[in-house]
């Protein structure tokens, strides 16, 4: 979740005082929730974020944080999905929320065709993140749209990110192998060989 506070006892006392003296203000419980979550007091964090969400239903970040906590700490996928969908509705320009919402759809086994349609409806958000772009590419591969996937892989400059090791290059190899299989099926063996040879190395734009 988003954090924005000095990590001190004085901070939490100040936030608790702010909640007590101004119970209608949503930011104090929001920040206090961040403090509790960072210190692994998840129930208190969730209570604070729920309070912040009630006080300001247009404030998207508490809903995003609640989605994360409901799923990871409570194992409640239904409440997590409701919170994430609310966060996305309130902040439709937030590419991180959109990515995390797609990951939740994936964990809930939403059909790949439905996920693909959702991503194609928001091309700007997809283009804003490498991890979301890779999800889009993999969904294109599942749909058999290999040429479209390869076009993205050969024109976009990807950058390494934590947890993304091998994902871009894996998609690149899969794309070329699938195209080679299509070439073999049609008897275009030299084209298949060229595609498989191409899969032996990675172009610099893939970032690995």
Coordinates of N, CA, C and O in Angstrom, one line a residue, residues 68-136:
X68 N -5.9 -4.7 -1.8 CA -4.7 -5.5 -1.5 C -4.8 -6.2 -0.2 O -4.5 -7.4 -0.1
X69 N -5.3 -5.5 0.8 CA -5.3 -6.2 2.2 C -6.4 -7.3 2.2 O -6.2 -8.3 2.8
X70 N -7.6 -7.0 1.6 CA -8.6 -8.0 1.7 C -8.1 -9.3 1.0 O -8.4 -10.4 1.5
X71 N -7.4 -9.2 -0.1 CA -6.9 -10.4 -0.8 C -5.8 -11.1 -0.1 O -5.8 -12.3 0.2
X72 N -4.7 -10.3 0.2 CA -3.5 -10.8 0.8 C -3.6 -11.2 2.2 O -2.9 -12.2 2.7
X73 N -4.3 -10.5 3.0 CA -4.4 -10.7 4.5 C -5.6 -11.4 5.0 O -5.6 -12.1 6.0
X74 N -6.7 -11.2 4.3 CA -8.0 -11.8 4.7 C -8.4 -13.0 3.8 O -9.3 -13.8 4.1
X75 N -7.8 -13.1 2.6 CA -8.1 -14.1 1.7 C -9.6 -14.0 1.1 O -10.2 -14.9 0.7
X76 N -10.0 -12.7 1.1 CA -11.4 -12.5 0.6 C -11.4 -11.9 -0.8 O -11.3 -10.6 -0.9
X77 N -11.4 -12.7 -1.8 CA -11.3 -12.3 -3.1 C -12.5 -11.4 -3.6 O -12.3 -10.5 -4.4
X78 N -13.7 -11.7 -3.1 CA -14.9 -11.0 -3.5 C -14.8 -9.5 -3.0 O -15.0 -8.6 -3.8
X79 N -14.5 -9.3 -1.8 CA -14.3 -7.9 -1.3 C -13.1 -7.2 -1.9 O -13.2 -6.0 -2.2
X80 N -12.1 -8.0 -2.2 CA -10.9 -7.4 -2.9 C -11.3 -6.9 -4.3 O -11.0 -5.8 -4.7
X81 N -12.1 -7.7 -5.0 CA -12.5 -7.3 -6.3 C -13.4 -6.1 -6.3 O -13.2 -5.1 -7.1
X82 N -14.3 -6.0 -5.4 CA -15.2 -4.9 -5.2 C -14.4 -3.6 -4.9 O -14.7 -2.6 -5.5
X83 N -13.4 -3.7 -4.0 CA -12.6 -2.6 -3.7 C -11.8 -2.1 -4.9 O -11.7 -0.9 -5.2
X84 N -11.2 -3.0 -5.6 CA -10.3 -2.7 -6.7 C -11.1 -2.1 -7.9 O -10.7 -1.1 -8.5
X85 N -12.3 -2.6 -8.1 CA -13.2 -2.1 -9.2 C -13.6 -0.7 -8.8 O -13.7 0.2 -9.7
X86 N -13.8 -0.4 -7.5 CA -14.2 0.9 -7.1 C -13.0 1.9 -7.3 O -13.2 3.0 -7.8
X87 N -11.8 1.4 -6.9 CA -10.6 2.2 -7.1 C -10.4 2.6 -8.5 O -10.1 3.7 -8.9
X88 N -10.6 1.6 -9.4 CA -10.4 1.9 -10.9 C -11.5 2.9 -11.4 O -11.2 3.7 -12.2
X89 N -12.7 2.7 -10.9 CA -13.8 3.6 -11.3 C -13.5 5.1 -10.9 O -13.7 6.0 -11.6
X90 N -12.9 5.2 -9.7 CA -12.6 6.5 -9.1 C -11.4 7.1 -9.8 O -11.2 8.4 -9.9
X91 N -10.4 6.3 -10.2 CA -9.2 6.8 -10.8 C -8.9 6.0 -12.0 O -7.9 5.2 -12.1
X92 N -9.7 6.2 -13.1 CA -9.5 5.4 -14.3 C -8.2 5.7 -15.0 O -7.8 4.9 -15.9
X93 N -7.4 6.7 -14.6 CA -6.2 7.0 -15.3 C -5.0 6.4 -14.5 O -3.8 6.5 -15.0
X94 N -5.2 5.7 -13.4 CA -4.2 5.1 -12.6 C -3.8 3.7 -13.2 O -4.5 2.7 -13.0
X95 N -2.7 3.6 -13.9 CA -2.3 2.4 -14.5 C -1.9 1.3 -13.6 O -2.1 0.1 -13.8
X96 N -1.4 1.7 -12.4 CA -1.0 0.7 -11.4 C -2.3 0.0 -10.9 O -2.3 -1.3 -10.8
X97 N -3.3 0.7 -10.6 CA -4.6 0.1 -10.1 C -5.1 -0.8 -11.2 O -5.6 -1.9 -10.9
X98 N -5.1 -0.3 -12.5 CA -5.6 -1.1 -13.6 C -4.8 -2.4 -13.7 O -5.4 -3.5 -13.9
X99 N -3.5 -2.4 -13.6 CA -2.7 -3.6 -13.6 C -3.0 -4.5 -12.5 O -3.2 -5.8 -12.7
X100 N -3.1 -4.0 -11.3 CA -3.4 -4.9 -10.1 C -4.8 -5.5 -10.2 O -5.1 -6.6 -9.8
X101 N -5.8 -4.7 -10.8 CA -7.1 -5.2 -11.0 C -7.1 -6.4 -12.0 O -7.7 -7.4 -11.8
X102 N -6.3 -6.2 -13.1 CA -6.2 -7.3 -14.1 C -5.5 -8.5 -13.4 O -6.0 -9.7 -13.7
X103 N -4.6 -8.3 -12.6 CA -4.0 -9.5 -11.9 C -5.0 -10.2 -11.0 O -5.0 -11.4 -10.9
X104 N -5.9 -9.5 -10.4 CA -6.9 -10.1 -9.6 C -7.9 -10.8 -10.4 O -8.3 -12.0 -10.1
X105 N -8.3 -10.3 -11.6 CA -9.1 -11.0 -12.5 C -8.4 -12.3 -12.9 O -9.1 -13.4 -13.1
X106 N -7.1 -12.2 -13.2 CA -6.4 -13.4 -13.6 C -6.4 -14.5 -12.5 O -6.6 -15.7 -12.8
X107 N -6.2 -14.1 -11.2 CA -6.2 -15.0 -10.1 C -7.6 -15.6 -9.9 O -7.8 -16.7 -9.4
X108 N -8.7 -14.9 -10.3 CA -10.0 -15.4 -10.2 C -10.5 -16.1 -11.5 O -11.6 -16.5 -11.6
X109 N -9.5 -16.4 -12.3 CA -9.7 -17.2 -13.5 C -10.7 -16.6 -14.5 O -11.5 -17.3 -15.1
X110 N -10.7 -15.2 -14.6 CA -11.5 -14.6 -15.7 C -11.0 -15.1 -17.0 O -9.8 -15.2 -17.2
X111 N -11.9 -15.3 -17.9 CA -11.5 -15.8 -19.3 C -10.6 -14.9 -19.9 O -10.7 -13.7 -19.9
X112 N -9.5 -15.5 -20.5 CA -8.5 -14.6 -21.2 C -9.1 -13.7 -22.2 O -8.6 -12.5 -22.4
X113 N -10.1 -14.1 -22.9 CA -10.8 -13.2 -23.9 C -11.4 -12.0 -23.3 O -11.3 -10.9 -23.8
X114 N -12.0 -12.2 -22.1 CA -12.5 -11.0 -21.4 C -11.4 -10.1 -20.8 O -11.6 -8.9 -20.9
X115 N -10.4 -10.7 -20.3 CA -9.2 -9.8 -19.9 C -8.7 -9.1 -21.1 O -8.3 -7.9 -21.0
X116 N -8.5 -9.7 -22.2 CA -8.0 -9.1 -23.4 C -8.9 -7.9 -23.8 O -8.4 -6.8 -24.1
X117 N -10.2 -8.1 -23.8 CA -11.1 -7.0 -24.2 C -11.0 -5.9 -23.2 O -11.0 -4.7 -23.7
X118 N -10.8 -6.1 -21.9 CA -10.7 -5.0 -21.0 C -9.4 -4.2 -21.2 O -9.4 -3.0 -21.1
X119 N -8.3 -4.9 -21.5 CA -7.0 -4.2 -21.8 C -7.1 -3.4 -23.1 O -6.6 -2.3 -23.2
X120 N -7.8 -4.0 -24.1 CA -7.8 -3.3 -25.4 C -8.7 -2.1 -25.3 O -8.6 -1.2 -26.1
X121 N -9.6 -2.0 -24.3 CA -10.5 -0.9 -24.1 C -9.7 0.3 -23.5 O -10.2 1.4 -23.5
X122 N -8.5 0.0 -22.9 CA -7.7 1.1 -22.3 C -6.2 1.0 -22.8 O -5.3 0.7 -22.0
X123 N -6.0 1.3 -24.0 CA -4.7 1.2 -24.6 C -3.6 2.1 -23.9 O -2.5 1.8 -23.8
X124 N -4.1 3.3 -23.5 CA -3.1 4.2 -22.9 C -2.6 3.7 -21.6 O -1.4 3.8 -21.3
X125 N -3.5 3.0 -20.8 CA -3.0 2.4 -19.5 C -2.1 1.3 -19.8 O -1.1 1.1 -19.1
X126 N -2.4 0.4 -20.8 CA -1.5 -0.7 -21.1 C -0.1 -0.2 -21.5 O 0.9 -0.7 -21.0
X127 N -0.1 0.8 -22.3 CA 1.2 1.4 -22.8 C 2.0 2.0 -21.7 O 3.2 2.2 -21.8
X128 N 1.4 2.4 -20.6 CA 2.1 3.1 -19.6 C 2.9 2.2 -18.7 O 3.8 2.7 -18.0
X129 N 2.8 0.9 -18.8 CA 3.5 0.0 -17.9 C 4.0 -1.2 -18.7 O 3.3 -1.8 -19.5
X130 N 5.3 -1.5 -18.5 CA 5.9 -2.7 -19.1 C 5.2 -4.0 -18.7 O 4.9 -4.9 -19.5
X131 N 4.9 -4.1 -17.3 CA 4.3 -5.3 -16.8 C 2.9 -5.5 -17.4 O 2.5 -6.7 -17.8
X132 N 2.2 -4.5 -17.6 CA 0.8 -4.6 -18.1 C 0.9 -4.9 -19.6 O 0.1 -5.6 -20.2
X133 N 1.9 -4.3 -20.3 CA 2.1 -4.6 -21.7 C 2.4 -6.1 -21.9 O 1.9 -6.7 -22.9
X134 N 3.2 -6.7 -21.0 CA 3.6 -8.1 -21.2 C 2.3 -8.9 -21.0 O 2.1 -9.9 -21.7
X135 N 1.5 -8.5 -20.0 CA 0.2 -9.3 -19.9 C -0.6 -9.2 -21.1 O -1.2 -10.2 -21.6
X136 N -0.7 -8.0 -21.7 CA -1.4 -7.9 -23.0 C -0.8 -8.7 -24.1 O -1.6 -9.4 -24.8

